[in-house]
Amino acid sequence: MPIVQAARNLISQMIVGTHSTNAYWGSTGAVMWVSTSCTAHAGAQTHLQGLTLTCSNSTMEATYPSIATNVLQFRGLYSTARANIDWNEIGITNATSTGSGTMLFRLVQDLGTKTSAQSWQLTACATITT
């Protein structure tokens, strides 16, 4: 998943200790979003590009996010009552409301259409390389 500029800046501030909040993407902070937009990824984006009414979020499943070697894994579960839309983009933020917090990653990919007869589990992985 491609990282966005706001996340790069916040991570840099965390590394040197100049960030002003505890805005971590940990088990109680990371939130996975899905939406309908097909707008191409751009590093300057700060949230998903779909309209608020076509966005849905999920907090992390137990034991997520996790790190295996150099791979970050985030997992959300969407019940039959949530995210019944075309899944065209996903993102990871550290806030449960649209437009707040810092988006870490955003990926544009057609994942299909979820209906109210289905529960979907989504795992997003990001490899940190040197």
Short mmCIF file of C-alpha atoms in Angstrom, two decimals:
data_model
loop_
_atom_site.label_atom_id
_atom_site.label_comp_id
_atom_site.label_asym_id
_atom_site.label_seq_id
_atom_site.Cartn_x
_atom_site.Cartn_y
_atom_site.Cartn_z
CA MET A 1 0.00 0.00 0.00
CA PRO A 2 1.42 3.44 -0.85
CA ILE A 3 2.14 5.77 2.06
CA VAL A 4 0.90 9.35 1.94
CA GLN A 5 2.88 12.54 2.68
CA ALA A 6 1.06 13.39 5.93
CA ALA A 7 1.99 9.98 7.34
CA ARG A 8 5.59 10.36 6.22
CA ASN A 9 5.75 13.72 8.01
CA LEU A 10 4.15 12.38 11.21
CA ILE A 11 6.46 9.34 11.28
CA SER A 12 9.44 11.65 10.87
CA GLN A 13 8.20 13.75 13.81
CA MET A 14 7.73 10.59 15.91
CA ILE A 15 11.28 9.46 15.17
CA VAL A 16 12.81 12.69 16.40
CA GLY A 17 10.28 13.22 19.20
CA THR A 18 8.70 16.45 17.96
CA HIS A 19 5.11 15.26 17.40
CA SER A 20 2.54 16.88 19.68
CA THR A 21 0.05 14.00 20.02
CA ASN A 22 0.09 10.26 20.56
CA ALA A 23 -1.25 9.62 17.06
CA TYR A 24 -0.09 6.04 16.70
CA TRP A 25 -1.52 3.41 14.38
CA GLY A 26 -1.49 0.73 17.09
CA SER A 27 -4.17 -1.73 18.20
CA THR A 28 -6.34 1.01 19.69
CA GLY A 29 -5.50 3.72 17.17
CA ALA A 30 -5.46 2.16 13.71
CA VAL A 31 -8.70 2.27 11.72
CA MET A 32 -9.28 0.63 8.33
CA TRP A 33 -11.53 2.47 5.86
CA VAL A 34 -13.19 1.36 2.63
CA SER A 35 -14.93 3.54 0.07
CA THR A 36 -16.23 3.72 -3.48
CA SER A 37 -13.83 6.17 -5.13
CA CYS A 38 -11.63 5.13 -8.06
CA THR A 39 -9.57 8.34 -7.89
CA ALA A 40 -5.88 7.55 -8.42
CA HIS A 41 -3.56 7.59 -5.41
CA ALA A 42 -1.71 10.85 -4.79
CA GLY A 43 0.76 11.41 -2.00
CA ALA A 44 -0.93 14.65 -0.89
CA GLN A 45 -4.31 12.99 -0.16
CA THR A 46 -5.31 13.09 3.51
CA HIS A 47 -8.27 10.69 3.50
CA LEU A 48 -10.18 8.40 1.19
CA GLN A 49 -11.65 10.16 -1.82
CA GLY A 50 -15.17 8.65 -1.65
CA LEU A 51 -18.00 10.70 -0.21
CA THR A 52 -18.59 10.44 3.53
CA LEU A 53 -21.82 8.49 2.94
CA THR A 54 -19.89 5.89 0.96
CA CYS A 55 -17.14 5.44 3.55
CA SER A 56 -17.16 2.84 6.29
CA ASN A 57 -14.58 2.02 8.91
CA SER A 58 -13.53 -0.84 11.12
CA THR A 59 -11.25 -0.83 14.14
CA MET A 60 -8.54 -3.46 14.25
CA GLU A 61 -9.25 -7.12 14.88
CA ALA A 62 -7.63 -8.60 18.00
CA THR A 63 -3.82 -8.96 17.67
CA TYR A 64 -3.68 -6.41 14.81
CA PRO A 65 -1.86 -4.49 13.61
CA SER A 66 1.03 -6.92 13.60
CA ILE A 67 4.57 -6.95 12.30
CA ALA A 68 6.10 -10.04 10.70
CA THR A 69 9.75 -9.37 9.76
CA ASN A 70 9.29 -6.18 7.71
CA VAL A 71 5.57 -6.51 6.86
CA LEU A 72 2.93 -4.45 8.66
CA GLN A 73 -0.48 -6.16 8.72
CA PHE A 74 -3.79 -4.45 9.48
CA ARG A 75 -7.09 -6.36 9.66
CA GLY A 76 -10.69 -5.15 9.91
CA LEU A 77 -13.99 -7.04 9.98
CA TYR A 78 -17.09 -5.56 8.37
CA SER A 79 -20.39 -7.02 9.58
CA THR A 80 -23.54 -7.42 7.48
CA ALA A 81 -24.61 -3.93 8.62
CA ARG A 82 -21.40 -2.13 7.58
CA ALA A 83 -19.70 -1.12 4.33
CA ASN A 84 -22.38 -2.41 1.94
CA ILE A 85 -20.86 -0.55 -1.01
CA ASP A 86 -18.47 -1.02 -3.93
CA TRP A 87 -15.03 -1.44 -2.37
CA ASN A 88 -12.71 0.54 -4.67
CA GLU A 89 -10.30 2.08 -2.19
CA ILE A 90 -8.97 1.23 1.25
CA GLY A 91 -6.99 3.28 3.72
CA ILE A 92 -5.53 3.15 7.20
CA THR A 93 -5.91 6.15 9.52
CA ASN A 94 -5.53 6.81 13.23
CA ALA A 95 -9.03 8.29 13.68
CA THR A 96 -12.60 6.98 13.49
CA SER A 97 -14.15 9.99 11.76
CA THR A 98 -13.63 11.10 8.19
CA GLY A 99 -11.31 14.03 7.76
CA SER A 100 -9.61 13.66 11.14
CA GLY A 101 -6.40 11.98 12.17
CA THR A 102 -3.63 11.08 9.76
CA MET A 103 -4.03 8.63 6.91
CA LEU A 104 -1.07 6.25 6.78
CA PHE A 105 -1.78 4.34 3.56
CA ARG A 106 -4.29 4.51 0.69
CA LEU A 107 -4.76 1.89 -2.01
CA VAL A 108 -7.06 2.06 -5.04
CA GLN A 109 -8.22 -1.40 -6.11
CA ASP A 110 -11.57 -2.88 -7.10
CA LEU A 111 -12.30 -5.45 -4.38
CA GLY A 112 -15.92 -6.06 -5.36
CA THR A 113 -19.30 -5.11 -3.93
CA LYS A 114 -20.21 -6.11 -0.37
CA THR A 115 -23.89 -6.69 0.36
CA SER A 116 -25.87 -6.84 3.61
CA ALA A 117 -25.91 -10.63 3.30
CA GLN A 118 -22.14 -10.78 3.77
CA SER A 119 -19.48 -10.16 6.40
CA TRP A 120 -16.07 -9.34 4.97
CA GLN A 121 -12.66 -9.47 6.58
CA LEU A 122 -9.95 -7.34 5.02
CA THR A 123 -6.23 -7.70 5.68
CA ALA A 124 -3.95 -4.99 4.32
CA CYS A 125 -0.21 -5.52 4.27
CA ALA A 126 2.58 -3.01 3.75
CA THR A 127 6.20 -4.06 3.29
CA ILE A 128 8.84 -1.74 4.72
CA THR A 129 11.97 -2.01 2.60
CA THR A 130 15.40 -0.47 2.57
#
